[in-house]
Structure formats: structure tokens, C-alpha cells
Amino acid sequence: MADLRNCSECGGLFVFMGRDVCPKCIEKEEEDFDAVRKYVREHSGASVVEVAEATGIDEERILHFLREGRLISKGLRATAVFNCERCGKRIESGRFCRACAEELDSGLQQSLQDITGVEREERSVTRHGKDRMHIKSGKSFDQG
């Protein structure tokens, strides 16, 4: 059965597909992003306020694009400072600095390897353990 939810942007009902935003609002967000990206390319070094005024797109949405890592503040003078959520180091966009992102990634990879190793061990025990079905010797099932 379909998972129906209300859009976090417009409040409309939609079938959930992994994001809390309906397809219409996703399309609008993409249009906004394209307009911001185009303006920043043409006006490198513009502030978030200038971009918002020129494009008509809310400053919060522009800052959201920066936090998501979709925009990099090299071409945009951000009025907000972004810090790595893990170590506090200043970053241009996203949530984590490169060092912390790599460390988190390697930790995740190690955890996945540990999990798959445990699963292999469990399968091995199940294969050779008493959980398996056996035929008792000396008995026949063909007693018609």
C-alpha cells in the first residue's frame, strides 16, 4: 500500500518516495536552484542577500543549498558561516569538513565489513549446526 504523507513545503498530500516534499515542490526547488546557480555563475562573489534580491528566492533556501553542498560559497559571499558538525572547523558548504567526512566514511565501511563478517559466521554455524534437517538412519519414508 502507498505511503501517503503531507508535503513539508506546501502541505499537500503525496505518495512518499524518500523525501518529505511532494513532486511539485521538488520541481520548484530545482527551478530555484537553477536560477541561483545561474546568477552566481554570472555574478561571482555576490552575497546571499544580493542573490536573493536578484532572483526573488528566499535567503533561507539559498543557505539550504549551501548546507546541502549543492552550492559552494567560493562563488558566493555567504552571510552565514558554516562549521563542520563534528569538529567545528569552518567549511564552505555541506555538513562536514573533508577530513571528518572521510573518517566517517571509513568508519561506516568498517562497520559494514564487520556486519557482513558476522552474517557469514552465522550462516556457517547454521550450515553445519543442528538447525539443519536430517534423515534418521535405518528408517524409510516410503511405507506406502
mmCIF file of C-alpha atoms in Angstrom:
data_model
loop_
_atom_site.group_PDB
_atom_site.id
_atom_site.type_symbol
_atom_site.label_atom_id
_atom_site.label_comp_id
_atom_site.label_asym_id
_atom_site.label_seq_id
_atom_site.Cartn_x
_atom_site.Cartn_y
_atom_site.Cartn_z
ATOM 1 C CA MET A 1 0.000 0.000 0.000
ATOM 2 C CA ALA A 2 1.225 3.501 -0.812
ATOM 3 C CA ASP A 3 2.701 5.613 1.987
ATOM 4 C CA LEU A 4 0.746 8.894 1.848
ATOM 5 C CA ARG A 5 2.207 11.964 3.548
ATOM 6 C CA ASN A 6 1.753 15.708 3.689
ATOM 7 C CA CYS A 7 4.364 17.828 1.926
ATOM 8 C CA SER A 8 6.571 19.736 4.363
ATOM 9 C CA GLU A 9 6.590 22.704 1.949
ATOM 10 C CA CYS A 10 3.002 23.129 0.730
ATOM 11 C CA GLY A 11 1.068 20.742 2.979
ATOM 12 C CA GLY A 12 -0.387 18.836 0.033
ATOM 13 C CA LEU A 13 -0.911 15.063 0.112
ATOM 14 C CA PHE A 14 1.501 12.917 -1.924
ATOM 15 C CA VAL A 15 2.942 9.400 -2.170
ATOM 16 C CA PHE A 16 6.187 9.302 -0.176
ATOM 17 C CA MET A 17 9.228 8.492 -2.322
ATOM 18 C CA GLY A 18 12.073 9.127 0.110
ATOM 19 C CA ARG A 19 11.745 12.879 0.656
ATOM 20 C CA ASP A 20 9.202 14.774 2.736
ATOM 21 C CA VAL A 21 8.472 17.066 -0.216
ATOM 22 C CA CYS A 22 5.915 16.494 -2.975
ATOM 23 C CA PRO A 23 6.992 16.254 -6.643
ATOM 24 C CA LYS A 24 5.651 19.766 -7.436
ATOM 25 C CA CYS A 25 7.715 21.325 -4.633
ATOM 26 C CA ILE A 26 10.785 19.310 -5.673
ATOM 27 C CA GLU A 27 10.376 20.697 -9.192
ATOM 28 C CA LYS A 28 10.040 24.247 -7.792
ATOM 29 C CA GLU A 29 13.165 23.709 -5.658
ATOM 30 C CA GLU A 30 15.106 22.601 -8.752
ATOM 31 C CA GLU A 31 13.945 25.685 -10.660
ATOM 32 C CA ASP A 32 15.058 27.875 -7.740
ATOM 33 C CA PHE A 33 18.415 26.111 -7.600
ATOM 34 C CA ASP A 34 18.963 26.583 -11.349
ATOM 35 C CA ALA A 35 18.174 30.309 -11.050
ATOM 36 C CA VAL A 36 20.564 30.730 -8.095
ATOM 37 C CA ARG A 37 23.320 28.742 -9.795
ATOM 38 C CA LYS A 38 22.977 30.775 -12.996
ATOM 39 C CA TYR A 39 23.072 34.086 -11.091
ATOM 40 C CA VAL A 40 26.118 33.055 -9.039
ATOM 41 C CA ARG A 41 27.973 31.982 -12.196
ATOM 42 C CA GLU A 42 27.295 35.339 -13.814
ATOM 43 C CA HIS A 43 27.903 37.398 -10.634
ATOM 44 C CA SER A 44 30.704 35.622 -8.815
ATOM 45 C CA GLY A 45 31.240 36.998 -5.320
ATOM 46 C CA ALA A 46 27.656 38.185 -4.859
ATOM 47 C CA SER A 47 26.293 37.962 -1.327
ATOM 48 C CA VAL A 48 23.390 35.739 -0.346
ATOM 49 C CA VAL A 49 21.275 38.866 0.127
ATOM 50 C CA GLU A 50 22.140 40.126 -3.387
ATOM 51 C CA VAL A 51 21.320 36.745 -4.932
ATOM 52 C CA ALA A 52 18.026 36.584 -3.032
ATOM 53 C CA GLU A 53 17.022 40.079 -4.167
ATOM 54 C CA ALA A 54 18.025 39.471 -7.792
ATOM 55 C CA THR A 55 16.375 36.058 -8.131
ATOM 56 C CA GLY A 56 13.412 36.504 -5.800
ATOM 57 C CA ILE A 57 14.415 33.330 -3.954
ATOM 58 C CA ASP A 58 14.356 33.307 -0.160
ATOM 59 C CA GLU A 59 17.727 33.637 1.615
ATOM 60 C CA GLU A 60 16.950 30.557 3.717
ATOM 61 C CA ARG A 61 16.531 28.446 0.585
ATOM 62 C CA ILE A 62 19.883 29.698 -0.754
ATOM 63 C CA LEU A 63 21.543 28.878 2.580
ATOM 64 C CA HIS A 64 19.854 25.457 2.423
ATOM 65 C CA PHE A 65 21.521 24.857 -0.966
ATOM 66 C CA LEU A 66 24.868 25.749 0.624
ATOM 67 C CA ARG A 67 24.293 23.427 3.603
ATOM 68 C CA GLU A 68 23.323 20.592 1.256
ATOM 69 C CA GLY A 69 26.581 21.095 -0.611
ATOM 70 C CA ARG A 70 24.804 21.883 -3.876
ATOM 71 C CA LEU A 71 26.385 25.353 -3.921
ATOM 72 C CA ILE A 72 29.906 26.207 -2.857
ATOM 73 C CA SER A 73 30.496 29.560 -1.225
ATOM 74 C CA LYS A 74 33.625 30.268 -3.334
ATOM 75 C CA GLY A 75 31.410 31.956 -5.906
ATOM 76 C CA LEU A 76 29.063 33.308 -3.283
ATOM 77 C CA ARG A 77 29.756 35.570 -0.316
ATOM 78 C CA ALA A 78 27.818 33.808 2.401
ATOM 79 C CA THR A 79 26.433 35.926 5.193
ATOM 80 C CA ALA A 80 26.291 32.808 7.339
ATOM 81 C CA VAL A 81 29.284 30.812 8.489
ATOM 82 C CA PHE A 82 29.175 27.053 8.104
ATOM 83 C CA ASN A 83 31.059 24.880 10.534
ATOM 84 C CA CYS A 84 31.722 21.162 10.447
ATOM 85 C CA GLU A 85 29.106 19.483 12.645
ATOM 86 C CA ARG A 86 31.763 17.138 14.007
ATOM 87 C CA CYS A 87 34.911 19.197 14.663
ATOM 88 C CA GLY A 88 33.683 22.788 14.280
ATOM 89 C CA LYS A 89 36.145 23.712 11.505
ATOM 90 C CA ARG A 90 34.886 26.384 9.073
ATOM 91 C CA ILE A 91 33.680 24.891 5.781
ATOM 92 C CA GLU A 92 32.366 26.326 2.511
ATOM 93 C CA SER A 93 29.347 24.061 2.212
ATOM 94 C CA GLY A 94 27.815 20.839 3.414
ATOM 95 C CA ARG A 95 27.769 19.483 6.961
ATOM 96 C CA PHE A 96 31.254 18.033 7.457
ATOM 97 C CA CYS A 97 34.814 19.042 6.566
ATOM 98 C CA ARG A 98 36.705 16.746 4.194
ATOM 99 C CA ALA A 99 38.725 15.084 6.996
ATOM 100 C CA CYS A 100 35.653 14.309 9.109
ATOM 101 C CA ALA A 101 33.673 13.108 6.079
ATOM 102 C CA GLU A 102 36.489 10.710 5.154
ATOM 103 C CA GLU A 103 36.769 9.491 8.752
ATOM 104 C CA LEU A 104 33.009 8.926 8.987
ATOM 105 C CA ASP A 105 33.035 7.142 5.630
ATOM 106 C CA SER A 106 35.851 4.787 6.639
ATOM 107 C CA GLY A 107 34.080 4.072 9.948
ATOM 108 C CA LEU A 108 30.899 3.248 8.077
ATOM 109 C CA GLN A 109 32.779 0.988 5.657
ATOM 110 C CA GLN A 110 34.403 -0.833 8.599
ATOM 111 C CA SER A 111 31.014 -1.291 10.277
ATOM 112 C CA LEU A 112 29.583 -2.751 7.068
ATOM 113 C CA GLN A 113 32.514 -5.168 6.823
ATOM 114 C CA ASP A 114 32.033 -6.185 10.467
ATOM 115 C CA ILE A 115 28.319 -6.801 9.891
ATOM 116 C CA THR A 116 28.887 -8.904 6.773
ATOM 117 C CA GLY A 117 31.585 -10.873 8.639
ATOM 118 C CA VAL A 118 29.168 -11.683 11.478
ATOM 119 C CA GLU A 119 26.492 -12.705 8.971
ATOM 120 C CA ARG A 120 28.959 -15.077 7.272
ATOM 121 C CA GLU A 121 29.850 -16.647 10.617
ATOM 122 C CA GLU A 122 26.166 -17.099 11.477
ATOM 123 C CA ARG A 123 25.494 -18.770 8.120
ATOM 124 C CA SER A 124 28.472 -21.056 8.623
ATOM 125 C CA VAL A 125 27.217 -22.147 12.061
ATOM 126 C CA THR A 126 23.710 -22.685 10.685
ATOM 127 C CA ARG A 127 25.053 -24.725 7.775
ATOM 128 C CA HIS A 128 26.979 -27.108 10.000
ATOM 129 C CA GLY A 129 24.922 -26.866 13.181
ATOM 130 C CA LYS A 130 21.941 -28.776 14.480
ATOM 131 C CA ASP A 131 19.479 -26.405 12.834
ATOM 132 C CA ARG A 132 19.569 -28.485 9.667
ATOM 133 C CA MET A 133 17.123 -31.202 8.723
ATOM 134 C CA HIS A 134 18.466 -34.758 8.834
ATOM 135 C CA ILE A 135 17.194 -38.211 7.904
ATOM 136 C CA LYS A 136 17.428 -40.761 10.669
ATOM 137 C CA SER A 137 19.346 -43.776 9.502
ATOM 138 C CA GLY A 138 17.501 -47.081 9.258
ATOM 139 C CA LYS A 139 14.054 -45.579 8.709
ATOM 140 C CA SER A 140 12.333 -45.379 5.367
ATOM 141 C CA PHE A 141 9.762 -42.792 4.408
ATOM 142 C CA ASP A 142 8.380 -44.918 1.546
ATOM 143 C CA GLN A 143 5.983 -47.015 3.619
ATOM 144 C CA GLY A 144 3.079 -46.866 1.278
#
